[in-house]
Amino acid sequence: MKVERRLLRVEGEGEVVIEVENSLVKRVRFKVVEAPRFFNYIVRNLHYSQIPDLVSRICGFCGVSYVLVATKAFERCLGLNVPEDVEALRTALHLAERVKSHVLHVLFMSLPDITRAKNIGVLASRNPKIVNYGLKVLQWARDAMTVLGGRFHNAVTIRPGGVYFTPVEDEVRKLSEVLAREILPLASEFTKFVLSLKSIPDEVHKYSLVTVNDAKNDYPHLGTGVCMNGDVYDAVKFYEELVKEEVVPDSTSLQYSINGKGFLVGPLARYNTSFSKLVGEAQDLAKIYSWTPPLKNIHQGVIARVLELLDALLRLKEFLSNYRKPLNQYVEPVAYVDDVCAFVVEAPRGVLYHYYELDDNLKVKKARIVTPTAQNIATAQELAKALINRPYSEAVVEEANRLITAFDPCLSCAVHVEVLR
């Protein structure tokens, strides 16, 4: 018997497929059924300057990550050095996106599972203050993205060489005041609530951890290399030579593995490998509530998310309170350094890899985009093996759903295939 159920509380269309023999679970797999999206192909023959805005449409949750990684890839091969204050503005926008994404996941997807509240409505009836705190933090993050990025989805600020515009100081000052006066205290209470939960599973899961090797040796943000279990690799070598990409039958998402095994990207990987680089207040809370690394269960990713959320808000406080409108917001390309453009950025859900090759007219002749969700699918499948040989029941279906939700998948981002002729 084969049971197929739609995945709940995830972005996009997916299913959990459970094969049952003699009333026992024999196989569990996750199937992405989103319609194919041909971004790797669509960007071909377009000028590099058109690409960042185009690829930002891949994801509503993480549009800043997509436009930023494409921009950094092209800046790398065009020899562009962006002014530090402009780079700081782009980083702040990226941090605001992290806040928005993490609040959405924790509040609407993870907490209903962890607290067995069934849905956000039940959670709100039980914990109205906490839900209200989360919603206010979410609204502030949307406002911050609007001020810094032009709008809260698919920001229109970032471009190769800098930004299209810079926010006025009065708007930034208002954001800063609300953050310090209202949002940080609420975010702290929201974080403490999650850290105090006793219902987060603690069964040990095993996985290899992959993060961006941060260019500034800070908490993982962006760079040209990745770290796996303490070893550093050039991103191109890692994704083009070490990582195996494969097509999976009846799923529209590619899957990725190394030596036949999956690996983990995302908040849990960042937290476990770079805890000491979080802002001090976030580290202190983790220690008070006994959530210092390593976090060994995928469901504990909610801990990493709320502490990353607090870390991001504290970094934003520093940026906003010291903001001065940049004098130079754009730098023209002055050199054509390399025709291979590649970069990695930590999207909220994990490492996002973009690779482009340009022709003599600076048009894209080849592109490859590897998304966080697609990288995590193999690990999710491996962890689901724990359900094998258990008597089939609705509880098994619910547990499989909770498992995939814990990865915070963005399934419509994961379906990047290209036309083969």
Short mmCIF file of C-alpha atoms in Angstrom, two decimals:
data_model
loop_
_atom_site.label_atom_id
_atom_site.label_comp_id
_atom_site.label_asym_id
_atom_site.label_seq_id
_atom_site.Cartn_x
_atom_site.Cartn_y
_atom_site.Cartn_z
CA MET A 1 0.00 0.00 0.00
CA LYS A 2 1.22 3.49 -0.82
CA VAL A 3 -0.04 6.50 1.13
CA GLU A 4 0.48 10.00 -0.30
CA ARG A 5 -0.32 13.04 1.79
CA ARG A 6 0.21 16.71 1.08
CA LEU A 7 2.90 18.38 3.16
CA LEU A 8 1.46 20.91 5.58
CA ARG A 9 2.92 24.19 6.84
CA VAL A 10 5.58 24.45 4.16
CA GLU A 11 6.05 26.89 1.28
CA GLY A 12 5.12 25.28 -2.03
CA GLU A 13 3.64 21.99 -3.14
CA GLY A 14 5.02 18.74 -1.78
CA GLU A 15 3.93 15.32 -0.58
CA VAL A 16 5.05 12.72 1.89
CA VAL A 17 4.88 9.22 0.38
CA ILE A 18 4.73 6.27 2.78
CA GLU A 19 4.95 2.71 1.49
CA VAL A 20 3.33 0.13 3.78
CA GLU A 21 3.64 -3.67 3.81
CA ASN A 22 1.82 -5.89 6.30
CA SER A 23 0.79 -2.77 8.22
CA LEU A 24 4.44 -1.73 8.70
CA VAL A 25 6.18 1.30 7.22
CA LYS A 26 8.73 0.15 4.64
CA ARG A 27 9.75 3.42 3.00
CA VAL A 28 9.24 7.15 3.52
CA ARG A 29 10.15 9.79 0.98
CA PHE A 30 9.40 13.41 0.30
CA LYS A 31 8.23 14.41 -3.15
CA VAL A 32 8.33 17.94 -4.55
CA VAL A 33 5.48 18.43 -7.02
CA GLU A 34 5.88 22.13 -7.81
CA ALA A 35 5.77 22.90 -11.53
CA PRO A 36 9.30 23.16 -12.99
CA ARG A 37 10.85 26.65 -13.08
CA PHE A 38 13.57 27.16 -15.65
CA PHE A 39 15.62 29.97 -14.12
CA ASN A 40 18.94 28.32 -15.00
CA TYR A 41 17.80 28.53 -18.61
CA ILE A 42 15.85 31.82 -18.55
CA VAL A 43 18.90 33.89 -17.60
CA ARG A 44 20.92 32.77 -20.62
CA ASN A 45 21.77 35.39 -23.24
CA LEU A 46 20.79 38.21 -20.89
CA HIS A 47 23.21 40.96 -19.84
CA TYR A 48 24.60 40.44 -16.35
CA SER A 49 22.97 43.65 -15.11
CA GLN A 50 19.51 42.13 -15.70
CA ILE A 51 20.13 38.96 -13.72
CA PRO A 52 19.96 39.98 -10.03
CA ASP A 53 16.46 41.45 -10.26
CA LEU A 54 15.30 38.48 -12.31
CA VAL A 55 16.59 35.78 -9.96
CA SER A 56 15.21 37.61 -6.92
CA ARG A 57 11.79 36.44 -8.15
CA ILE A 58 12.76 32.86 -7.41
CA CYS A 59 11.73 33.35 -3.78
CA GLY A 60 9.38 35.70 -1.97
CA PHE A 61 10.81 34.71 1.42
CA CYS A 62 14.46 35.12 0.40
CA GLY A 63 14.50 37.55 -2.53
CA VAL A 64 17.28 39.64 -0.96
CA SER A 65 19.52 36.58 -0.68
CA TYR A 66 19.04 35.81 -4.36
CA VAL A 67 19.68 39.33 -5.61
CA LEU A 68 22.66 39.69 -3.27
CA VAL A 69 24.40 36.44 -4.23
CA ALA A 70 23.99 37.15 -7.96
CA THR A 71 25.24 40.70 -7.46
CA LYS A 72 28.29 39.55 -5.51
CA ALA A 73 29.06 36.91 -8.14
CA PHE A 74 29.15 39.51 -10.91
CA GLU A 75 31.08 42.01 -8.81
CA ARG A 76 33.68 39.33 -8.22
CA CYS A 77 34.33 38.66 -11.89
CA LEU A 78 34.11 42.33 -12.89
CA GLY A 79 36.59 43.49 -10.28
CA LEU A 80 34.08 45.73 -8.49
CA ASN A 81 34.84 46.92 -4.96
CA VAL A 82 31.76 48.47 -3.42
CA PRO A 83 32.18 51.22 -0.76
CA GLU A 84 32.02 49.87 2.79
CA ASP A 85 28.98 51.95 3.76
CA VAL A 86 27.04 50.64 0.75
CA GLU A 87 28.07 47.08 1.59
CA ALA A 88 26.86 47.67 5.15
CA LEU A 89 23.49 48.86 3.83
CA ARG A 90 23.11 45.71 1.74
CA THR A 91 24.08 43.56 4.74
CA ALA A 92 21.45 45.31 6.87
CA LEU A 93 18.78 44.56 4.28
CA HIS A 94 19.87 40.93 4.26
CA LEU A 95 19.63 40.78 8.06
CA ALA A 96 16.12 42.25 7.96
CA GLU A 97 15.17 39.45 5.57
CA ARG A 98 16.56 36.90 8.04
CA VAL A 99 14.36 38.37 10.78
CA LYS A 100 11.27 38.28 8.58
CA SER A 101 11.85 34.71 7.42
CA HIS A 102 12.68 33.33 10.86
CA VAL A 103 9.64 34.92 12.52
CA LEU A 104 7.37 33.53 9.82
CA HIS A 105 8.78 30.04 10.22
CA VAL A 106 8.88 29.95 14.01
CA LEU A 107 5.46 31.51 14.52
CA PHE A 108 3.41 29.93 11.74
CA MET A 109 5.20 26.65 11.03
CA SER A 110 7.33 25.38 13.93
CA LEU A 111 5.50 26.48 17.08
CA PRO A 112 2.16 24.86 16.15
CA ASP A 113 4.05 21.56 15.75
CA ILE A 114 6.24 21.87 18.84
CA THR A 115 3.40 22.98 21.13
CA ARG A 116 0.87 20.62 19.46
CA ALA A 117 -1.33 23.66 18.92
CA LYS A 118 -2.47 22.35 15.52
CA ASN A 119 -2.40 25.79 13.88
CA ILE A 120 -1.59 29.44 14.50
CA GLY A 121 -5.18 30.14 15.60
CA VAL A 122 -4.99 27.63 18.44
CA LEU A 123 -1.52 28.88 19.35
CA ALA A 124 -2.85 32.45 19.52
CA SER A 125 -5.73 31.42 21.79
CA ARG A 126 -3.28 29.75 24.19
CA ASN A 127 -0.45 32.29 24.02
CA PRO A 128 -1.92 35.58 22.73
CA LYS A 129 0.93 37.75 24.03
CA ILE A 130 3.66 35.64 22.43
CA VAL A 131 1.88 35.52 19.07
CA ASN A 132 1.32 39.28 19.24
CA TYR A 133 5.02 39.83 20.02
CA GLY A 134 6.01 37.74 17.01
CA LEU A 135 3.62 39.57 14.71
CA LYS A 136 4.97 42.95 15.81
CA VAL A 137 8.54 41.84 15.14
CA LEU A 138 7.41 40.59 11.74
CA GLN A 139 5.76 43.91 10.91
CA TRP A 140 8.89 45.81 11.91
CA ALA A 141 11.00 43.56 9.68
CA ARG A 142 8.65 44.29 6.78
CA ASP A 143 8.95 48.01 7.48
CA ALA A 144 12.74 47.74 7.63
CA MET A 145 12.87 45.94 4.30
CA THR A 146 10.63 48.60 2.76
CA VAL A 147 12.85 51.44 3.98
CA LEU A 148 16.17 49.74 3.17
CA GLY A 149 15.12 47.81 0.09
CA GLY A 150 12.24 49.70 -1.52
CA ARG A 151 9.64 47.05 -0.66
CA PHE A 152 9.32 44.12 1.70
CA HIS A 153 9.25 41.42 -1.01
CA ASN A 154 11.76 41.24 -3.86
CA ALA A 155 13.70 44.32 -2.76
CA VAL A 156 14.72 46.65 -5.58
CA THR A 157 17.75 48.35 -4.01
CA ILE A 158 20.70 46.08 -4.76
CA ARG A 159 22.58 46.13 -8.07
CA PRO A 160 26.05 45.08 -9.26
CA GLY A 161 28.32 47.93 -8.22
CA GLY A 162 26.21 49.16 -5.32
CA VAL A 163 22.58 50.16 -4.89
CA TYR A 164 19.95 52.00 -6.92
CA PHE A 165 19.09 54.32 -4.04
CA THR A 166 19.89 54.89 -0.38
CA PRO A 167 17.30 55.51 2.35
CA VAL A 168 16.96 58.98 3.84
CA GLU A 169 18.27 59.42 7.36
CA ASP A 170 14.92 60.42 8.91
CA GLU A 171 13.27 57.16 7.85
CA VAL A 172 16.17 55.13 9.19
CA ARG A 173 16.10 57.07 12.47
CA LYS A 174 12.41 56.23 12.96
CA LEU A 175 13.14 52.55 12.33
CA SER A 176 15.98 52.68 14.83
CA GLU A 177 13.85 54.30 17.52
CA VAL A 178 11.03 51.75 17.20
CA LEU A 179 13.55 48.90 17.22
CA ALA A 180 15.25 50.07 20.41
CA ARG A 181 12.10 51.16 22.25
CA GLU A 182 9.63 48.42 21.34
CA ILE A 183 10.83 45.62 19.07
CA LEU A 184 13.97 44.42 20.85
CA PRO A 185 12.17 43.90 24.18
CA LEU A 186 9.38 42.01 22.40
CA ALA A 187 11.86 39.92 20.42
CA SER A 188 13.69 39.09 23.63
CA GLU A 189 10.47 37.84 25.27
CA PHE A 190 9.56 35.89 22.12
CA THR A 191 13.01 34.28 22.12
CA LYS A 192 12.83 33.40 25.82
CA PHE A 193 9.44 31.75 25.30
CA VAL A 194 10.85 29.45 22.61
CA LEU A 195 14.02 28.72 24.60
CA SER A 196 11.91 27.72 27.61
CA LEU A 197 9.87 25.10 25.76
CA LYS A 198 10.30 21.57 27.11
CA SER A 199 8.59 19.80 24.22
CA ILE A 200 11.38 20.17 21.63
CA PRO A 201 12.64 16.67 20.66
CA ASP A 202 16.15 15.75 21.79
CA GLU A 203 16.77 12.47 19.95
CA VAL A 204 20.23 12.62 18.38
CA HIS A 205 20.31 13.13 14.61
CA LYS A 206 23.54 12.80 12.66
CA TYR A 207 24.42 14.95 9.67
CA SER A 208 27.33 16.77 8.08
CA LEU A 209 27.16 20.55 8.44
CA VAL A 210 27.80 22.94 5.54
CA THR A 211 28.01 26.73 5.91
CA VAL A 212 29.45 29.72 4.09
CA ASN A 213 33.06 30.45 5.01
CA ASP A 214 32.39 34.09 5.85
CA ALA A 215 34.61 36.57 4.02
CA LYS A 216 35.03 38.65 7.21
CA ASN A 217 35.41 35.69 9.58
CA ASP A 218 32.09 36.65 11.16
CA TYR A 219 28.87 34.71 11.71
CA PRO A 220 28.22 33.09 8.29
CA HIS A 221 26.93 35.65 5.81
CA LEU A 222 28.63 35.61 2.40
CA GLY A 223 31.87 34.61 0.70
CA THR A 224 33.55 32.51 -1.97
CA GLY A 225 34.09 29.40 0.12
CA VAL A 226 32.16 26.91 2.23
CA CYS A 227 32.97 24.95 5.38
CA MET A 228 32.00 21.32 5.89
CA ASN A 229 32.72 19.70 9.24
CA GLY A 230 35.56 22.13 9.84
CA ASP A 231 37.19 21.85 6.40
CA VAL A 232 37.19 24.83 4.03
CA TYR A 233 36.52 24.46 0.29
CA ASP A 234 36.35 26.87 -2.61
CA ALA A 235 32.65 27.13 -3.42
CA VAL A 236 33.10 26.31 -7.11
CA LYS A 237 35.20 23.24 -6.37
CA PHE A 238 32.73 22.13 -3.69
CA TYR A 239 29.57 22.40 -5.79
CA GLU A 240 31.01 21.56 -9.20
CA GLU A 241 33.27 18.67 -8.20
CA LEU A 242 32.50 17.33 -4.72
CA VAL A 243 28.71 17.54 -4.54
CA LYS A 244 26.73 15.07 -6.64
CA GLU A 245 23.53 16.34 -8.24
CA GLU A 246 20.86 13.86 -9.28
CA VAL A 247 17.39 13.76 -10.74
CA VAL A 248 14.88 11.90 -8.58
CA PRO A 249 11.94 10.08 -10.21
CA ASP A 250 8.53 11.80 -9.89
CA SER A 251 9.99 14.82 -8.07
CA THR A 252 10.63 18.18 -9.71
CA SER A 253 13.51 19.03 -7.37
CA LEU A 254 17.10 17.94 -7.82
CA GLN A 255 18.84 16.32 -4.85
CA TYR A 256 22.41 16.73 -3.63
CA SER A 257 24.77 14.43 -1.78
CA ILE A 258 28.45 13.85 -1.02
CA ASN A 259 29.74 10.29 -1.22
CA GLY A 260 26.16 9.06 -1.23
CA LYS A 261 25.12 10.91 1.91
CA GLY A 262 23.13 14.08 2.47
CA PHE A 263 24.34 17.13 4.36
CA LEU A 264 22.66 19.93 6.27
CA VAL A 265 22.62 23.66 5.52
CA GLY A 266 20.74 26.37 7.40
CA PRO A 267 20.37 27.84 10.90
CA LEU A 268 21.32 24.65 12.74
CA ALA A 269 24.54 24.33 10.72
CA ARG A 270 25.43 28.00 11.24
CA TYR A 271 24.64 27.89 14.95
CA ASN A 272 26.57 24.71 15.68
CA THR A 273 29.69 25.86 13.83
CA SER A 274 29.73 29.60 14.60
CA PHE A 275 28.03 30.06 17.97
CA SER A 276 30.96 32.07 19.34
CA LYS A 277 30.41 34.69 16.61
CA LEU A 278 26.83 35.49 17.61
CA VAL A 279 26.26 38.80 19.38
CA GLY A 280 26.99 38.45 23.10
CA GLU A 281 23.38 38.88 24.25
CA ALA A 282 22.28 35.95 22.08
CA GLN A 283 25.07 33.76 23.44
CA ASP A 284 24.13 34.69 27.00
CA LEU A 285 20.50 33.66 26.53
CA ALA A 286 21.57 30.35 25.01
CA LYS A 287 23.71 29.65 28.06
CA ILE A 288 20.99 30.65 30.54
CA TYR A 289 18.49 28.26 28.93
CA SER A 290 21.07 25.48 28.31
CA TRP A 291 20.92 25.62 24.53
CA THR A 292 24.62 25.94 23.77
CA PRO A 293 25.90 23.88 20.83
CA PRO A 294 25.83 21.30 19.61
CA LEU A 295 22.13 21.14 18.88
CA LYS A 296 21.69 17.54 17.77
CA ASN A 297 18.10 17.29 16.56
CA ILE A 298 16.64 18.92 13.46
CA HIS A 299 13.62 20.12 15.47
CA GLN A 300 16.04 22.17 17.59
CA GLY A 301 16.53 24.37 14.56
CA VAL A 302 13.83 26.57 16.09
CA ILE A 303 16.34 27.40 18.85
CA ALA A 304 18.94 28.46 16.29
CA ARG A 305 16.35 30.56 14.46
CA VAL A 306 15.19 32.61 17.43
CA LEU A 307 18.77 33.27 18.54
CA GLU A 308 19.75 34.24 14.99
CA LEU A 309 16.69 36.49 14.95
CA LEU A 310 17.86 38.26 18.10
CA ASP A 311 21.43 38.44 16.77
CA ALA A 312 20.19 40.03 13.53
CA LEU A 313 18.09 42.62 15.37
CA LEU A 314 21.02 43.62 17.59
CA ARG A 315 23.27 44.01 14.55
CA LEU A 316 20.56 46.07 12.87
CA LYS A 317 20.33 48.28 15.94
CA GLU A 318 24.04 49.03 15.60
CA PHE A 319 23.74 49.79 11.88
CA LEU A 320 20.60 51.91 12.08
CA SER A 321 21.76 54.00 15.03
CA ASN A 322 24.98 54.92 13.20
CA TYR A 323 23.55 55.27 9.68
CA ARG A 324 24.69 58.10 7.47
CA LYS A 325 23.54 58.37 3.87
CA PRO A 326 26.38 57.07 1.63
CA LEU A 327 28.01 59.65 -0.63
CA ASN A 328 28.71 57.18 -3.44
CA GLN A 329 26.05 54.55 -4.05
CA TYR A 330 27.33 53.02 -7.30
CA VAL A 331 30.68 52.02 -8.80
CA GLU A 332 31.09 51.44 -12.54
CA PRO A 333 32.85 48.24 -13.70
CA VAL A 334 36.48 48.98 -14.49
CA ALA A 335 37.89 45.56 -15.33
CA TYR A 336 36.85 42.19 -16.68
CA VAL A 337 38.71 39.93 -14.28
CA ASP A 338 37.23 36.51 -14.98
CA ASP A 339 34.42 35.05 -17.07
CA VAL A 340 33.42 32.68 -14.24
CA CYS A 341 31.28 34.41 -11.63
CA ALA A 342 30.44 32.47 -8.46
CA PHE A 343 29.47 33.30 -4.89
CA VAL A 344 27.70 31.85 -1.85
CA VAL A 345 25.36 33.59 0.57
CA GLU A 346 23.63 32.35 3.71
CA ALA A 347 19.95 32.64 2.87
CA PRO A 348 17.69 32.14 5.92
CA ARG A 349 17.35 28.46 4.98
CA GLY A 350 21.05 27.89 4.28
CA VAL A 351 23.81 28.14 1.71
CA LEU A 352 22.69 29.54 -1.65
CA TYR A 353 25.16 29.00 -4.51
CA HIS A 354 25.13 30.95 -7.79
CA TYR A 355 27.48 30.24 -10.69
CA TYR A 356 27.53 32.13 -13.99
CA GLU A 357 29.73 32.20 -17.06
CA LEU A 358 29.74 35.33 -19.25
CA ASP A 359 30.57 35.82 -22.91
CA ASP A 360 32.55 38.72 -24.40
CA ASN A 361 29.44 40.91 -24.35
CA LEU A 362 28.93 40.26 -20.63
CA LYS A 363 25.89 38.13 -21.32
CA VAL A 364 25.23 34.91 -19.43
CA LYS A 365 26.11 31.79 -21.40
CA LYS A 366 25.75 29.33 -18.51
CA ALA A 367 24.13 29.46 -15.08
CA ARG A 368 23.72 27.14 -12.13
CA ILE A 369 21.71 27.85 -9.00
CA VAL A 370 21.80 25.46 -6.03
CA THR A 371 19.19 26.23 -3.38
CA PRO A 372 19.19 25.42 0.34
CA THR A 373 16.00 23.37 0.29
CA ALA A 374 17.24 21.14 -2.53
CA GLN A 375 20.44 20.51 -0.57
CA ASN A 376 18.53 19.45 2.55
CA ILE A 377 16.12 17.00 0.94
CA ALA A 378 18.54 14.04 1.02
CA THR A 379 19.15 14.56 4.74
CA ALA A 380 15.42 14.75 5.39
CA GLN A 381 15.00 11.43 3.57
CA GLU A 382 17.76 9.86 5.67
CA LEU A 383 16.22 11.04 8.95
CA ALA A 384 12.83 9.72 7.85
CA LYS A 385 14.27 6.19 7.86
CA ALA A 386 13.68 6.20 11.63
CA LEU A 387 10.00 5.63 10.80
CA ILE A 388 10.68 2.37 8.95
CA ASN A 389 9.23 -0.80 10.52
CA ARG A 390 6.88 1.16 12.73
CA PRO A 391 3.19 0.22 12.54
CA TYR A 392 1.50 2.52 10.07
CA SER A 393 -0.86 5.10 11.58
CA GLU A 394 -1.87 8.72 11.23
CA ALA A 395 0.73 9.47 13.90
CA VAL A 396 3.44 8.34 11.47
CA VAL A 397 2.10 10.69 8.79
CA GLU A 398 2.06 13.57 11.27
CA GLU A 399 5.61 12.81 12.41
CA ALA A 400 6.84 12.77 8.81
CA ASN A 401 5.12 16.12 8.24
CA ARG A 402 6.72 17.60 11.36
CA LEU A 403 10.13 16.37 10.25
CA ILE A 404 10.05 18.09 6.87
CA THR A 405 8.53 21.25 8.40
CA ALA A 406 11.51 21.48 10.76
CA PHE A 407 13.77 22.01 7.72
CA ASP A 408 11.69 25.08 6.75
CA PRO A 409 11.64 24.04 3.08
CA CYS A 410 10.87 26.48 0.30
CA LEU A 411 9.70 23.97 -2.28
CA SER A 412 9.09 26.41 -5.13
CA CYS A 413 12.71 27.55 -4.80
CA ALA A 414 13.90 23.97 -5.08
CA VAL A 415 12.63 23.22 -8.60
CA HIS A 416 15.38 24.58 -10.84
CA VAL A 417 15.81 22.37 -13.86
CA GLU A 418 16.99 23.34 -17.31
CA VAL A 419 16.05 22.44 -20.85
CA LEU A 420 18.32 19.82 -22.39
CA ARG A 421 18.58 19.54 -26.14
#
